[in-house]
CSV table of C-alpha atoms in Angstrom, one decimal:
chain,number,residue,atom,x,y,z
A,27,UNK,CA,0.0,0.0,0.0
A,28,UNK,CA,1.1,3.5,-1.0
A,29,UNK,CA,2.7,5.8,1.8
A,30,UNK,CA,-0.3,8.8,2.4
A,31,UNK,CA,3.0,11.3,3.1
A,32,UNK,CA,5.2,13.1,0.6
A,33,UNK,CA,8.3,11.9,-0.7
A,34,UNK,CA,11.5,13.7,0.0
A,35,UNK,CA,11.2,15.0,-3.8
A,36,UNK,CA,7.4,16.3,-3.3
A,37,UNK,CA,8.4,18.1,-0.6
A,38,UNK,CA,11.2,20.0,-2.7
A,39,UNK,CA,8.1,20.2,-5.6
A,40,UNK,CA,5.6,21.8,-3.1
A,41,UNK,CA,8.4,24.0,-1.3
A,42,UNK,CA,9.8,25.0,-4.7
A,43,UNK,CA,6.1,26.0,-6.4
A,44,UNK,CA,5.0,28.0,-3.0
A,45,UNK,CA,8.2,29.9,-3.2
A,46,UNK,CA,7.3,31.0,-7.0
A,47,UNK,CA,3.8,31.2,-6.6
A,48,UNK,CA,4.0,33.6,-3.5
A,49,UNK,CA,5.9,36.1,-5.4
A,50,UNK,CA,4.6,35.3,-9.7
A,51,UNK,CA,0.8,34.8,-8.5
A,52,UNK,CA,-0.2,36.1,-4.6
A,53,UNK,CA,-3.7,36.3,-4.2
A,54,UNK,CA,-3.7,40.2,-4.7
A,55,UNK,CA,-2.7,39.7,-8.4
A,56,UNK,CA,-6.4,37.8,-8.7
A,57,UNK,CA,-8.3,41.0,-7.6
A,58,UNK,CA,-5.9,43.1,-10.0
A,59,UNK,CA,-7.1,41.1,-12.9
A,60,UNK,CA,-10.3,41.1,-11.9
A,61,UNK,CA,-10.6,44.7,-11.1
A,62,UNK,CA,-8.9,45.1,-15.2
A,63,UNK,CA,-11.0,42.5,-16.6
A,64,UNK,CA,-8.5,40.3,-17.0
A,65,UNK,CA,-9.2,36.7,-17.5
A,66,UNK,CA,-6.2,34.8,-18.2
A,67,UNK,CA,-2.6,35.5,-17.5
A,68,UNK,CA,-0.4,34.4,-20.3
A,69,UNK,CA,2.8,35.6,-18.8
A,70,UNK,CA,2.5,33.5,-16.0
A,71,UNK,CA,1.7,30.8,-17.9
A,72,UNK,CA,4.8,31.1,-19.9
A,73,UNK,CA,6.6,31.0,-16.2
A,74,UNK,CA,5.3,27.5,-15.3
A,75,UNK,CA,6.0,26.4,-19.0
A,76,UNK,CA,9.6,27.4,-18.3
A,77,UNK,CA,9.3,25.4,-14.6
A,78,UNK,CA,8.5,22.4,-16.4
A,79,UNK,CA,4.8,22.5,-15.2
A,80,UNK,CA,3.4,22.7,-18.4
A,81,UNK,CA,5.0,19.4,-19.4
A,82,UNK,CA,4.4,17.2,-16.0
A,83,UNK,CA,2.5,14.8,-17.7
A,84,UNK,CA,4.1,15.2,-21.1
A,85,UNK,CA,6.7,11.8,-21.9
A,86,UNK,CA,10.4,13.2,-21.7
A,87,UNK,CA,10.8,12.3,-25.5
A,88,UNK,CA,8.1,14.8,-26.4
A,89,UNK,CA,10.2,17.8,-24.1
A,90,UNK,CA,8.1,16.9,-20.7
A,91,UNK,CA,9.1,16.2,-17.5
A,92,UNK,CA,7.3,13.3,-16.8
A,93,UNK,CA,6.6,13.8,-13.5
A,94,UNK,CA,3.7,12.0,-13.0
A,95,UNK,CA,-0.2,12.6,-11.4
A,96,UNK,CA,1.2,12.9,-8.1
A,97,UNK,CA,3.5,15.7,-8.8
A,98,UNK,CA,0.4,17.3,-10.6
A,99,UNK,CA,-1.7,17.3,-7.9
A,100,UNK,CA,1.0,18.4,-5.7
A,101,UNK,CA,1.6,21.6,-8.1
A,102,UNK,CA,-2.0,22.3,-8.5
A,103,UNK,CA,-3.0,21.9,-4.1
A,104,UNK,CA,-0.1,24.8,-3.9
A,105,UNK,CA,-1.7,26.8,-7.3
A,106,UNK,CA,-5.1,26.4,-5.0
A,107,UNK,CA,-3.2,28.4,-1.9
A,108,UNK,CA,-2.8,31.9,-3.8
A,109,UNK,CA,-6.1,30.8,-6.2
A,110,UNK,CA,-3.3,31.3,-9.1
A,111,UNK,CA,-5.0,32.0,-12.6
A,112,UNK,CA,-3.6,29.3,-15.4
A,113,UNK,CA,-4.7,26.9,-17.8
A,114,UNK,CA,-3.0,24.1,-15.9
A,115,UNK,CA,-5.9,21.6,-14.8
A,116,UNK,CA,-7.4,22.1,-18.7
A,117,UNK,CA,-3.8,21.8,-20.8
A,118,UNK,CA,-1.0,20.5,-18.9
A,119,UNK,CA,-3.0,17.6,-17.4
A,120,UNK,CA,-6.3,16.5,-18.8
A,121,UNK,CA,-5.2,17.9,-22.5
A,122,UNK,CA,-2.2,16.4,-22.2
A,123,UNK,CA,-3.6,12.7,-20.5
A,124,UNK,CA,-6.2,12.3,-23.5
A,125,UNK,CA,-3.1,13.0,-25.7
A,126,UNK,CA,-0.9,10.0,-24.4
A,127,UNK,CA,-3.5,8.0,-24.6
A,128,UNK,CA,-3.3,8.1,-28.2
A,129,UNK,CA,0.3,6.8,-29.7
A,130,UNK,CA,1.0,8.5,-33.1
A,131,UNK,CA,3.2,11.5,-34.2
A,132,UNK,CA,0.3,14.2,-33.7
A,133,UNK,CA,-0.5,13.3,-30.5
A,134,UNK,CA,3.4,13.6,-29.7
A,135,UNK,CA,3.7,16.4,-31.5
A,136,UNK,CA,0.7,18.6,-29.4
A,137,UNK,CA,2.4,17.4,-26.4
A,138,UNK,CA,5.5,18.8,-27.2
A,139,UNK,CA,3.6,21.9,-28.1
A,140,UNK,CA,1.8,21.7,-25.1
A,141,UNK,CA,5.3,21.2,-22.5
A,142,UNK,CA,6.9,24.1,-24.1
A,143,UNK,CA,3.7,26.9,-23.2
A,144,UNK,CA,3.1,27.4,-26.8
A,145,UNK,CA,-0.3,25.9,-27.1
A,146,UNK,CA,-3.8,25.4,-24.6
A,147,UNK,CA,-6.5,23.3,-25.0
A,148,UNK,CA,-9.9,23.6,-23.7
A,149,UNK,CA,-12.2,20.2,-22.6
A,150,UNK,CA,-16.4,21.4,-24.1
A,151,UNK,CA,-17.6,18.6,-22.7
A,152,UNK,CA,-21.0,19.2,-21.1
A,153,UNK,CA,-24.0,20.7,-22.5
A,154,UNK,CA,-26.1,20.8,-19.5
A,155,UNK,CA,-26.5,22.4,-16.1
A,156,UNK,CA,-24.6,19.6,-14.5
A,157,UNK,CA,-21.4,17.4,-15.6
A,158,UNK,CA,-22.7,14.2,-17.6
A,159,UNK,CA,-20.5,13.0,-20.2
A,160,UNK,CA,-22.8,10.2,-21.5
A,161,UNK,CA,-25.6,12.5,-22.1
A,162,UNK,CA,-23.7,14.6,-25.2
A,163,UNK,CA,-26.1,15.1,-27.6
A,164,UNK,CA,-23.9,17.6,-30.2
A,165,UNK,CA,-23.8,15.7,-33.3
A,166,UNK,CA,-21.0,14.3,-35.4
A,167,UNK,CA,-22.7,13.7,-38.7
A,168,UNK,CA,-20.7,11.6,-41.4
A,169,UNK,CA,-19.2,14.0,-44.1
A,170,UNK,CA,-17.1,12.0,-46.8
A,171,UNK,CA,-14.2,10.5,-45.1
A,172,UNK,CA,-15.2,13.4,-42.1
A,173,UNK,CA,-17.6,14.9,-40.0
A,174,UNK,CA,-19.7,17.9,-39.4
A,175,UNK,CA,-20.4,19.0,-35.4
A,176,UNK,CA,-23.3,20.4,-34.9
A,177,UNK,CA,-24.7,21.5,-31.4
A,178,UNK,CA,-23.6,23.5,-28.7
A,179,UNK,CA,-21.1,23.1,-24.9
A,180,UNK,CA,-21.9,24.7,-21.7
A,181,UNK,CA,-19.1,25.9,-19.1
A,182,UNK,CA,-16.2,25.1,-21.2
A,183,UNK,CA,-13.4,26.4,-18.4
A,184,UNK,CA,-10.5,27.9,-20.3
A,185,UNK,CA,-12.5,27.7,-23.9
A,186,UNK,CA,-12.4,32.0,-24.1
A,187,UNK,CA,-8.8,32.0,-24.9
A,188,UNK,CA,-7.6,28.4,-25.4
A,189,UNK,CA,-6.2,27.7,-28.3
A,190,UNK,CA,-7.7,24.2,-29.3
A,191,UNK,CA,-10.5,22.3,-27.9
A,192,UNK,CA,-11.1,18.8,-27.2
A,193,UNK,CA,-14.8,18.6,-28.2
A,194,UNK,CA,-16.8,15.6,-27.2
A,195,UNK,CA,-19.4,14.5,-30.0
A,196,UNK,CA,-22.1,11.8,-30.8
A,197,UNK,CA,-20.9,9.8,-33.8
A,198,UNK,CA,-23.3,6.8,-35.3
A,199,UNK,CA,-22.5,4.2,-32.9
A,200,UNK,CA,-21.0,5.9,-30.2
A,201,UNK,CA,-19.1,9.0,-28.5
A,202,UNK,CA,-16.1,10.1,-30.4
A,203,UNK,CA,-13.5,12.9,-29.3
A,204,UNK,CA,-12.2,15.5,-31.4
A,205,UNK,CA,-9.2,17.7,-31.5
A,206,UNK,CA,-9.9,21.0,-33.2
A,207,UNK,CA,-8.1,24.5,-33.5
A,208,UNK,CA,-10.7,27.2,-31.4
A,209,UNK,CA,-10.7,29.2,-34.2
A,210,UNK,CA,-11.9,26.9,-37.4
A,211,UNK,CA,-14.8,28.1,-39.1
A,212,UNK,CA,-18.0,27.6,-37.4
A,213,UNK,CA,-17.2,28.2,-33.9
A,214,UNK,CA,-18.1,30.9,-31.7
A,215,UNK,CA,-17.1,31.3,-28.1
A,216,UNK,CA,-19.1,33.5,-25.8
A,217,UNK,CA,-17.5,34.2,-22.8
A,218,UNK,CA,-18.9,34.0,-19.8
A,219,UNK,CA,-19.3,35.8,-16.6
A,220,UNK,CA,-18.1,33.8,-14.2
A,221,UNK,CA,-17.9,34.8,-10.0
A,222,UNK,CA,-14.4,33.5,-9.6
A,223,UNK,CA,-13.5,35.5,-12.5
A,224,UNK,CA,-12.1,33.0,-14.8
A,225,UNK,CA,-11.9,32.6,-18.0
A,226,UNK,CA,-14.7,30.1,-19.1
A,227,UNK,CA,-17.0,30.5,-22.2
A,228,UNK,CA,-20.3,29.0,-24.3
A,229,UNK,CA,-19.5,27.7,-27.0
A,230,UNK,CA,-21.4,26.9,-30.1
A,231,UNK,CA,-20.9,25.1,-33.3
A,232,UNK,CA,-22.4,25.4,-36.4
A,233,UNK,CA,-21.6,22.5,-39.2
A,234,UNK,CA,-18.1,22.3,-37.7
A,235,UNK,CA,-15.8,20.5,-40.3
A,236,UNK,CA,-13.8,18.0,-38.8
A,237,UNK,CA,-11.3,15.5,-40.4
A,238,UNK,CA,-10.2,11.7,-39.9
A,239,UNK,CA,-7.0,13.3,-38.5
A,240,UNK,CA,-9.0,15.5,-36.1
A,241,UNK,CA,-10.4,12.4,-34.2
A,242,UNK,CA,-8.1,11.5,-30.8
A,243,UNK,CA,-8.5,7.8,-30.3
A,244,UNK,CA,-10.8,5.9,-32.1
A,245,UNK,CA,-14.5,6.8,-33.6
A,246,UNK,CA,-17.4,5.9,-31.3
A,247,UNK,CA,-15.1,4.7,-28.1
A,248,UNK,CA,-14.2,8.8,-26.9
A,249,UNK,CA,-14.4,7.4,-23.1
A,250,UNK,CA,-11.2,5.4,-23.7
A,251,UNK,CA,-9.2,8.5,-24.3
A,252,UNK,CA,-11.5,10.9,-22.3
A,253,UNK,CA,-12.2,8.6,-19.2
A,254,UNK,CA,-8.7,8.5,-18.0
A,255,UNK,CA,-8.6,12.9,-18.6
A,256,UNK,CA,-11.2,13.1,-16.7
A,257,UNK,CA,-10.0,11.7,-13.9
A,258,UNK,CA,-6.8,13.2,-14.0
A,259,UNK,CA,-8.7,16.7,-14.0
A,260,UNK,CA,-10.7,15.7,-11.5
A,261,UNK,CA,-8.0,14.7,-9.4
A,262,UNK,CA,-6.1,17.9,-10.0
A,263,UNK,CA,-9.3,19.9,-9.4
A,264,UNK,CA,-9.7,18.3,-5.4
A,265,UNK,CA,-5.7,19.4,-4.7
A,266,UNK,CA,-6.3,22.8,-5.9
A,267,UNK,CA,-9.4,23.0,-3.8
A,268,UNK,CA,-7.6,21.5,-1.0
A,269,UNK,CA,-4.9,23.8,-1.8
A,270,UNK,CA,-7.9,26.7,-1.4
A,271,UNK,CA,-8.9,24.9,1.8
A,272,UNK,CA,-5.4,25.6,3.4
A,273,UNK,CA,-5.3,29.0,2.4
A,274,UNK,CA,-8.5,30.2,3.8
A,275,UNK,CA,-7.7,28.6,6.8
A,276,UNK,CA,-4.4,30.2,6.9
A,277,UNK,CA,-6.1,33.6,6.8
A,278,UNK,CA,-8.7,33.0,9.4
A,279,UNK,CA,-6.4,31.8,11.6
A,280,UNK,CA,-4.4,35.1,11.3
A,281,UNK,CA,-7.5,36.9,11.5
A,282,UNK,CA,-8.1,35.4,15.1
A,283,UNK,CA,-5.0,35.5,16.2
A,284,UNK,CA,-5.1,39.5,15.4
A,285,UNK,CA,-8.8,40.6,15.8
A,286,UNK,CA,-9.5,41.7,19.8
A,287,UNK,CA,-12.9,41.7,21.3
A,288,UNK,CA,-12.9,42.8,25.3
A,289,UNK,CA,-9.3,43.3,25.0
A,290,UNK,CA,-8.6,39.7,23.9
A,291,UNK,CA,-7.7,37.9,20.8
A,292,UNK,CA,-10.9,36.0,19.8
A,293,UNK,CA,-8.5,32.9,18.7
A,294,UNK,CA,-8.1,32.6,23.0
A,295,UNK,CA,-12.7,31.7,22.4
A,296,UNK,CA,-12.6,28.1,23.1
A,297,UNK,CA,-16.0,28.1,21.1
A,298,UNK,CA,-13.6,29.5,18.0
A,299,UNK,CA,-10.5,27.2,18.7
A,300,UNK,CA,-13.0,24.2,18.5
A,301,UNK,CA,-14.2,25.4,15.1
A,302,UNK,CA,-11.0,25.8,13.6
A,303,UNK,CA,-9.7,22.7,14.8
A,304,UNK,CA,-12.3,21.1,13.3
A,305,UNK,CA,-11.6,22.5,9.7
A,306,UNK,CA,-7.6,21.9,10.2
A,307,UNK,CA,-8.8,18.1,11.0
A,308,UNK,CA,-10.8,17.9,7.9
A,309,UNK,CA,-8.2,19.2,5.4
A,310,UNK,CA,-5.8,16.9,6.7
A,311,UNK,CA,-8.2,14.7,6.0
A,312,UNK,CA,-8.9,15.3,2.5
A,313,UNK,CA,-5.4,16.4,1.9
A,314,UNK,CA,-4.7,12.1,2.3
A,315,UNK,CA,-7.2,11.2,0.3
A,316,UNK,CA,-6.1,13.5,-2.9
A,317,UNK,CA,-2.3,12.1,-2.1
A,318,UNK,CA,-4.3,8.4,-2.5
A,319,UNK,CA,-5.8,10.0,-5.7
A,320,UNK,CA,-2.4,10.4,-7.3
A,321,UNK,CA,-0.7,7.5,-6.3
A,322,UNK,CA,-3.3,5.2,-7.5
A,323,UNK,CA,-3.6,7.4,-11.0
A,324,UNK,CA,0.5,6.6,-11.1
A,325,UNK,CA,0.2,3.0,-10.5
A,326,UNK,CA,-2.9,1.3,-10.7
A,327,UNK,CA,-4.7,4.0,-13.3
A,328,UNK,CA,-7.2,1.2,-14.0
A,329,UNK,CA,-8.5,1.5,-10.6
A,330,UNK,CA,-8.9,5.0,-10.0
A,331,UNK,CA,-12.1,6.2,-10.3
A,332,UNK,CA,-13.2,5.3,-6.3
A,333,UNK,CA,-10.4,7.0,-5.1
A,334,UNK,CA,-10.4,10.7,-7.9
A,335,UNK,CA,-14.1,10.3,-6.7
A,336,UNK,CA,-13.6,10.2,-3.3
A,337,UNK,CA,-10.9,13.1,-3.4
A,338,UNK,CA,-13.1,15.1,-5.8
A,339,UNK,CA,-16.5,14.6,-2.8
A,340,UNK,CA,-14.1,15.4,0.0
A,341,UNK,CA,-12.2,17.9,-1.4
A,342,UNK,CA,-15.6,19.8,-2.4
A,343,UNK,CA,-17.2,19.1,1.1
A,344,UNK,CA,-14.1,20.3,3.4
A,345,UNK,CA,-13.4,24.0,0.6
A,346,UNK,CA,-17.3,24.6,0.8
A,347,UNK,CA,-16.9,24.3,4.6
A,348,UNK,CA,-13.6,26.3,5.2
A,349,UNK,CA,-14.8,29.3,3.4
A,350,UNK,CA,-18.5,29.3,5.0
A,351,UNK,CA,-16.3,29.3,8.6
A,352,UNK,CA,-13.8,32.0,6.9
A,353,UNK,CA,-16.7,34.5,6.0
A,354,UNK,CA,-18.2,33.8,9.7
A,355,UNK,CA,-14.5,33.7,12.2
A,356,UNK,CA,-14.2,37.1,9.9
A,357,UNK,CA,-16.9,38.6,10.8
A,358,UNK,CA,-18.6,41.6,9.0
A,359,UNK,CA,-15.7,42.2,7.2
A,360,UNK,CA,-15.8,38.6,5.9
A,361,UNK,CA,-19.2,39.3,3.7
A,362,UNK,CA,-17.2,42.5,2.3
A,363,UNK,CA,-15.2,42.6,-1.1
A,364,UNK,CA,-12.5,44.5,0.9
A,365,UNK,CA,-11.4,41.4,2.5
A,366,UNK,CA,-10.4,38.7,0.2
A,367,UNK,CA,-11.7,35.9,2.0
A,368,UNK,CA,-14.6,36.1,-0.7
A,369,UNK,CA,-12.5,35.3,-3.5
A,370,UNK,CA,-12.0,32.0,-1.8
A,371,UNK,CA,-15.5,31.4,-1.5
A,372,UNK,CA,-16.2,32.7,-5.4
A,373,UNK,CA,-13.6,29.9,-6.4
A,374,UNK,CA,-14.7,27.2,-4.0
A,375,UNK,CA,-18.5,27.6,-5.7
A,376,UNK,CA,-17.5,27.2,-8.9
A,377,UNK,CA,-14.7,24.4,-8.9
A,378,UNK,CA,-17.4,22.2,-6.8
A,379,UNK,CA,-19.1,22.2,-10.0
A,380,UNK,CA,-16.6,21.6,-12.5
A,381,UNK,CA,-16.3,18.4,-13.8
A,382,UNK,CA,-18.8,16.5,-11.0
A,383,UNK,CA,-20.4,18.3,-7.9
A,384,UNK,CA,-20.7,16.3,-4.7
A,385,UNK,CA,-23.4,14.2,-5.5
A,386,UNK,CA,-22.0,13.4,-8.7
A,387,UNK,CA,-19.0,12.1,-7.1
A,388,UNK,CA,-20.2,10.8,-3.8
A,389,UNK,CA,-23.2,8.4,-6.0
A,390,UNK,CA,-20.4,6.9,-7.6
A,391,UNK,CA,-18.4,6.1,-4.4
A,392,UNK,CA,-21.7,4.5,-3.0
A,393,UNK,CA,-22.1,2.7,-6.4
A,394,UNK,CA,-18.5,1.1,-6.3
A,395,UNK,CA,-18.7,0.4,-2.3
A,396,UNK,CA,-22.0,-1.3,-3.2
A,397,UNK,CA,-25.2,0.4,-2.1
């Protein structure tokens, strides 16, 4: 059984990206780009492309460094502490996971393009209110020796300003994935307005063209290529938000260890010390099971989906609960947008929806345990 602590080397990896992240992305920078309407940051992106992040899950023969799930996770829970703004979850880890699933040149070819910072991808996936790959209705219709998509993706995180998309499709027999510049005719991308202020867009297509060579993995078996994505996102997702977790607990805990009421630091309330102690002992918590998340995506990928599930449930319960006791230790000032405890709540609400809310997650943990 897998060790549930760090290695000697993912401490260095987590030590190494706070250090940057601190000083490239602090959560100020967030409300800078939000305040300019800013909703990507391609310089910073070009940073972790330099760091090797961009390439963590890219093969070192294609210019990655190979550093596996774990260390992606382990990147993305620090990303999560400053609520850093990058395409890292869409590109460097479920773009590129689809990608190696696939073992010709053009797949090694984007994932060379994708290690070096000089491409982004996009997953348009859903189409409803709710994450449900199996119910994609778009429409691949036969064209020739092609296809024409038809039909129209929901919360497409990243799809403003990526430059390709992964775009999952309903062929004849089947769902088969496609891997399309964000610019070929017949697409339009409507950004949209989200509270965390990230990029994320609509995104429509009308009689798409798409070629043999635009199809990753075989026609009418997408889930073999997208399956293993998913769960690599979804994996990456529950660090960052565990990542988010830490850092709003690291604020309130200043906050009560500064704020006086009767001439006493409220962090002396035993009512208050219970309450936070609570929150550190759930994070901990959570923090294990995303660790399990990556070790069993590293070596048993097969057998990962109770375990990205279980992180992705936790991971969603314990952020949604360390921001509602942020906003309430704080106070007043917690419900302001002076105080930037509210970003971590804006965040926390929308990654619990991206790519499986709780009860998405937690019915297929009762599913595999049996009931």
């Amino acid at each position: 059984m897998s060790k549930l602590v760090l290695t000697e080397e993912e401490t260095m990896l987590a030590d190494m990206a706070r250090g940057f992240l601190d000083g490239a992305a602090p959560l100020g920078k967030l409300r800078k780009m939000r305040d300019d309407g800013q909703r990507g940051d391609p310089a910073l992106w070009k940073q972790m492309a330099e760091m090797g992040w961009a390439g963590v899950l890219v093969p070192e023969d294609a210019g990655g460094s190979d550093m596996g799930f774990t260390a992606a996770n382990v990147i993305a829970q620090e990303m999560g502490k400053t609520l850093a703004v990058s395409p890292f979850i869409s590109t460097a880890v479920m773009a590129a996971t689809a990608l190696r699933q696939v073992s010709d040149a053009r797949a090694k070819q984007a994932l060379a393009r994708i290690a070096s910072g000089e491409v982004t991808y996009a997953l348009a996936v859903d189409e409803g209110v709710k994450h449900d790959p199996d119910a994609t209705q778009m429409a691949a219709r036969s064209d020739g020796n092609g296809f024409r998509l038809s039909g129209k993706k929901t919360f497409v995180v990243d799809g403003a300003l990526a430059d390709r998309l992964l775009v999952l499709a309903r062929t004849a027999d089947g769902l088969t994935l496609f891997d399309i510049p964000a610019d070929r005719s017949g697409i339009t991308r409507t950004a949209s307005n989200m509270i965390d202020d990230r990029d994320a867009a609509r995104i429509d297509f009308d009689d798409v063209e798409a070629t043999g060579e635009d199809v990753l993995g075989q026609v009418d078996h997408a889930m073999d290529v997208l399956r293993p994505a998913l769960q690599a996102g979804q994996a990456a997702l529950a660090a960052e938000m565990t990542g988010l977790a830490a850092g709003a607990f690291g604020m309130t805990v200043g906050y009560l260890k500064e704020r006086k009421q009767f001439g006493t630091e409220i962090g002396r309330f035993q009512a208050l010390q219970h309450r936070a102690a609570h929150l550190w002992s759930e994070t901990e918590v959570t923090a294990s099971a995303i660790l399990n998340a990556g070790r069993v995506l590293d070596e048993t990928p097969g057998d990962a989906t109770l375990a990205v599930s279980l992180a992705k449930a936790r991971a969603t319960a314990t952020a949604t609960l360390a921001v509602q006791e942020g906003v309430q230790m704080h106070g007043g000032i917690g419900m302001t947008d002076a105080y930037d405890m509210g970003f971590y709540m804006k965040r926390a609400r929308v990654a619990a929806e991206w790519l499986g809310d709780y009860s998405y997650h937690a019915e297929r943990v009762a599913a595999l345990r049996g009931f």
